[in-house]
Amino acid sequence: QVQVVASGGGLVQAGGSLTLSCAASGTIYSNNAMSWYRQAPGKQRELVAAFTSGDSTNYADSVKGRFTVSRDNAKNTVYLRMNSLKPEDTAVYYCAADVRLSPTAGLYRYWGQGTQVTVSS
């Protein structure tokens, strides 16, 4: 019913930049919030950046000033621009979309498949 597809990961040197994209598609009535998480080996998944239901943004302290999240509502797409990347940003990045499938449906979270970001020192 709903697909969430993330892309844009890769290998970059420290100090470099990458832009991740995440598109939600399917029978979506409304897309309330989209967010980015990451999970490094041996660590728990953590929130990186998010667009909330009121279109405000939220960032993890570790990425503030370096990462920027933006959104194209018409395309149900969210972007994560990552600048000044550090080796500690290395992780699998996951996108999540919080959507309603109908006017009376509850809010459900759908996850993308994850995209690997590797920052070399």
PDB file of C-alpha atoms in Angstrom:
ATOM      1  CA  GLN A   1       0.000   0.000   0.000  1.00  0.00           C
ATOM      2  CA  VAL A   2       2.682   2.461   0.995  1.00  0.00           C
ATOM      3  CA  GLN A   3       6.263   2.404  -0.152  1.00  0.00           C
ATOM      4  CA  VAL A   4       9.045   4.467   1.328  1.00  0.00           C
ATOM      5  CA  VAL A   5      12.223   4.523  -0.715  1.00  0.00           C
ATOM      6  CA  ALA A   6      15.431   6.147   0.436  1.00  0.00           C
ATOM      7  CA  SER A   7      18.409   6.885  -1.769  1.00  0.00           C
ATOM      8  CA  GLY A   8      21.578   8.936  -2.009  1.00  0.00           C
ATOM      9  CA  GLY A   9      23.939   7.225   0.365  1.00  0.00           C
ATOM     10  CA  GLY A  10      27.549   6.537  -0.464  1.00  0.00           C
ATOM     11  CA  LEU A  11      31.176   6.904   0.481  1.00  0.00           C
ATOM     12  CA  VAL A  12      32.535  10.394   1.139  1.00  0.00           C
ATOM     13  CA  GLN A  13      35.627  11.852   2.745  1.00  0.00           C
ATOM     14  CA  ALA A  14      35.427  13.731   6.001  1.00  0.00           C
ATOM     15  CA  GLY A  15      34.341  17.291   5.381  1.00  0.00           C
ATOM     16  CA  GLY A  16      32.363  16.309   2.323  1.00  0.00           C
ATOM     17  CA  SER A  17      28.644  16.462   1.615  1.00  0.00           C
ATOM     18  CA  LEU A  18      25.836  14.142   0.617  1.00  0.00           C
ATOM     19  CA  THR A  19      22.130  14.582   0.016  1.00  0.00           C
ATOM     20  CA  LEU A  20      19.716  11.803   0.865  1.00  0.00           C
ATOM     21  CA  SER A  21      16.239  11.568  -0.615  1.00  0.00           C
ATOM     22  CA  CYS A  22      13.187   9.736   0.632  1.00  0.00           C
ATOM     23  CA  ALA A  23       9.943   9.374  -1.272  1.00  0.00           C
ATOM     24  CA  ALA A  24       6.689   7.972   0.068  1.00  0.00           C
ATOM     25  CA  SER A  25       4.157   6.660  -2.436  1.00  0.00           C
ATOM     26  CA  GLY A  26       0.949   4.684  -2.509  1.00  0.00           C
ATOM     27  CA  THR A  27      -2.558   5.194  -1.179  1.00  0.00           C
ATOM     28  CA  ILE A  28      -1.680   8.076   1.122  1.00  0.00           C
ATOM     29  CA  TYR A  29      -4.428  10.381   2.331  1.00  0.00           C
ATOM     30  CA  SER A  30      -2.099  12.651   4.258  1.00  0.00           C
ATOM     31  CA  ASN A  31       1.568  12.635   5.062  1.00  0.00           C
ATOM     32  CA  ASN A  32       1.908  14.067   8.546  1.00  0.00           C
ATOM     33  CA  ALA A  33       5.601  13.839   9.223  1.00  0.00           C
ATOM     34  CA  MET A  34       8.760  12.518   7.658  1.00  0.00           C
ATOM     35  CA  SER A  35      11.972  11.895   9.481  1.00  0.00           C
ATOM     36  CA  TRP A  36      15.478  10.526   9.188  1.00  0.00           C
ATOM     37  CA  TYR A  37      17.074   8.101  11.616  1.00  0.00           C
ATOM     38  CA  ARG A  38      20.444   6.421  11.580  1.00  0.00           C
ATOM     39  CA  GLN A  39      21.949   3.338  13.096  1.00  0.00           C
ATOM     40  CA  ALA A  40      25.658   2.770  13.424  1.00  0.00           C
ATOM     41  CA  PRO A  41      27.094  -0.718  14.067  1.00  0.00           C
ATOM     42  CA  GLY A  42      26.536  -1.748  17.667  1.00  0.00           C
ATOM     43  CA  LYS A  43      24.407   1.293  18.433  1.00  0.00           C
ATOM     44  CA  GLN A  44      20.722   1.986  18.743  1.00  0.00           C
ATOM     45  CA  ARG A  45      18.790   3.735  16.019  1.00  0.00           C
ATOM     46  CA  GLU A  46      18.653   7.463  16.681  1.00  0.00           C
ATOM     47  CA  LEU A  47      16.678  10.381  15.311  1.00  0.00           C
ATOM     48  CA  VAL A  48      18.733  12.612  13.030  1.00  0.00           C
ATOM     49  CA  ALA A  49      16.227  15.119  11.672  1.00  0.00           C
ATOM     50  CA  ALA A  50      12.500  15.380  11.191  1.00  0.00           C
ATOM     51  CA  PHE A  51       9.692  17.397   9.747  1.00  0.00           C
ATOM     52  CA  THR A  52       6.875  17.287  12.276  1.00  0.00           C
ATOM     53  CA  SER A  53       3.163  17.419  11.515  1.00  0.00           C
ATOM     54  CA  GLY A  54       3.222  21.198  11.834  1.00  0.00           C
ATOM     55  CA  ASP A  55       6.082  21.429   9.344  1.00  0.00           C
ATOM     56  CA  SER A  56       8.535  22.447  12.008  1.00  0.00           C
ATOM     57  CA  THR A  57      11.926  20.782  12.051  1.00  0.00           C
ATOM     58  CA  ASN A  58      13.812  18.921  14.711  1.00  0.00           C
ATOM     59  CA  TYR A  59      17.501  17.972  14.706  1.00  0.00           C
ATOM     60  CA  ALA A  60      19.762  15.850  16.835  1.00  0.00           C
ATOM     61  CA  ASP A  61      22.315  17.984  18.669  1.00  0.00           C
ATOM     62  CA  SER A  62      25.143  16.146  16.924  1.00  0.00           C
ATOM     63  CA  VAL A  63      24.038  17.336  13.462  1.00  0.00           C
ATOM     64  CA  LYS A  64      22.735  20.845  14.163  1.00  0.00           C
ATOM     65  CA  GLY A  65      24.381  23.370  11.893  1.00  0.00           C
ATOM     66  CA  ARG A  66      25.627  20.664   9.517  1.00  0.00           C
ATOM     67  CA  PHE A  67      22.496  18.861   8.325  1.00  0.00           C
ATOM     68  CA  THR A  68      19.411  20.422   6.779  1.00  0.00           C
ATOM     69  CA  VAL A  69      16.103  18.670   6.215  1.00  0.00           C
ATOM     70  CA  SER A  70      13.719  19.904   3.540  1.00  0.00           C
ATOM     71  CA  ARG A  71      10.476  18.656   2.135  1.00  0.00           C
ATOM     72  CA  ASP A  72       8.477  18.646  -1.085  1.00  0.00           C
ATOM     73  CA  ASN A  73       4.897  18.045   0.026  1.00  0.00           C
ATOM     74  CA  ALA A  74       3.595  17.652  -3.517  1.00  0.00           C
ATOM     75  CA  LYS A  75       5.972  14.737  -4.037  1.00  0.00           C
ATOM     76  CA  ASN A  76       5.781  13.322  -0.500  1.00  0.00           C
ATOM     77  CA  THR A  77       9.537  13.566  -0.515  1.00  0.00           C
ATOM     78  CA  VAL A  78      11.968  14.620   2.174  1.00  0.00           C
ATOM     79  CA  TYR A  79      15.630  15.449   1.678  1.00  0.00           C
ATOM     80  CA  LEU A  80      18.550  15.456   4.068  1.00  0.00           C
ATOM     81  CA  ARG A  81      21.446  17.650   3.065  1.00  0.00           C
ATOM     82  CA  MET A  82      24.519  16.619   5.050  1.00  0.00           C
ATOM     83  CA  ASN A  83      27.496  18.970   5.105  1.00  0.00           C
ATOM     84  CA  SER A  84      30.812  18.816   6.953  1.00  0.00           C
ATOM     85  CA  LEU A  85      30.460  15.082   7.357  1.00  0.00           C
ATOM     86  CA  LYS A  86      32.447  13.349  10.064  1.00  0.00           C
ATOM     87  CA  PRO A  87      33.502   9.701  10.420  1.00  0.00           C
ATOM     88  CA  GLU A  88      31.074   9.409  13.333  1.00  0.00           C
ATOM     89  CA  ASP A  89      28.226  10.133  10.899  1.00  0.00           C
ATOM     90  CA  THR A  90      28.862   6.720   9.343  1.00  0.00           C
ATOM     91  CA  ALA A  91      25.673   4.686   9.662  1.00  0.00           C
ATOM     92  CA  VAL A  92      22.729   3.253   7.817  1.00  0.00           C
ATOM     93  CA  TYR A  93      20.241   6.072   7.382  1.00  0.00           C
ATOM     94  CA  TYR A  94      16.553   5.230   7.492  1.00  0.00           C
ATOM     95  CA  CYS A  95      13.600   7.315   6.446  1.00  0.00           C
ATOM     96  CA  ALA A  96      10.216   7.134   8.137  1.00  0.00           C
ATOM     97  CA  ALA A  97       6.893   8.495   6.951  1.00  0.00           C
ATOM     98  CA  ASP A  98       3.939   8.947   9.303  1.00  0.00           C
ATOM     99  CA  VAL A  99       0.846   8.765   7.124  1.00  0.00           C
ATOM    100  CA  ARG A 100      -2.918   8.336   7.138  1.00  0.00           C
ATOM    101  CA  LEU A 101      -4.449   6.097   4.505  1.00  0.00           C
ATOM    102  CA  SER A 102      -7.918   7.668   4.788  1.00  0.00           C
ATOM    103  CA  PRO A 103      -9.590  10.617   6.605  1.00  0.00           C
ATOM    104  CA  THR A 104     -10.642   8.355   9.473  1.00  0.00           C
ATOM    105  CA  ALA A 105      -7.578   6.115   9.607  1.00  0.00           C
ATOM    106  CA  GLY A 106      -5.015   6.226  12.340  1.00  0.00           C
ATOM    107  CA  LEU A 107      -1.491   7.409  11.891  1.00  0.00           C
ATOM    108  CA  TYR A 108       0.918   4.705  10.758  1.00  0.00           C
ATOM    109  CA  ARG A 109       4.683   4.787  10.413  1.00  0.00           C
ATOM    110  CA  TYR A 110       6.274   3.273   7.356  1.00  0.00           C
ATOM    111  CA  TRP A 111      10.024   2.749   7.130  1.00  0.00           C
ATOM    112  CA  GLY A 112      12.287   2.896   4.132  1.00  0.00           C
ATOM    113  CA  GLN A 113      14.916   0.274   3.455  1.00  0.00           C
ATOM    114  CA  GLY A 114      17.901   2.264   4.658  1.00  0.00           C
ATOM    115  CA  THR A 115      20.846   3.713   2.779  1.00  0.00           C
ATOM    116  CA  GLN A 116      24.477   3.386   3.831  1.00  0.00           C
ATOM    117  CA  VAL A 117      26.536   6.501   4.487  1.00  0.00           C
ATOM    118  CA  THR A 118      30.240   5.961   5.048  1.00  0.00           C
ATOM    119  CA  VAL A 119      32.546   8.841   5.928  1.00  0.00           C
ATOM    120  CA  SER A 120      36.253   8.124   5.674  1.00  0.00           C
ATOM    121  CA  SER A 121      38.819  10.002   7.727  1.00  0.00           C
TER     122      SER A 121
END
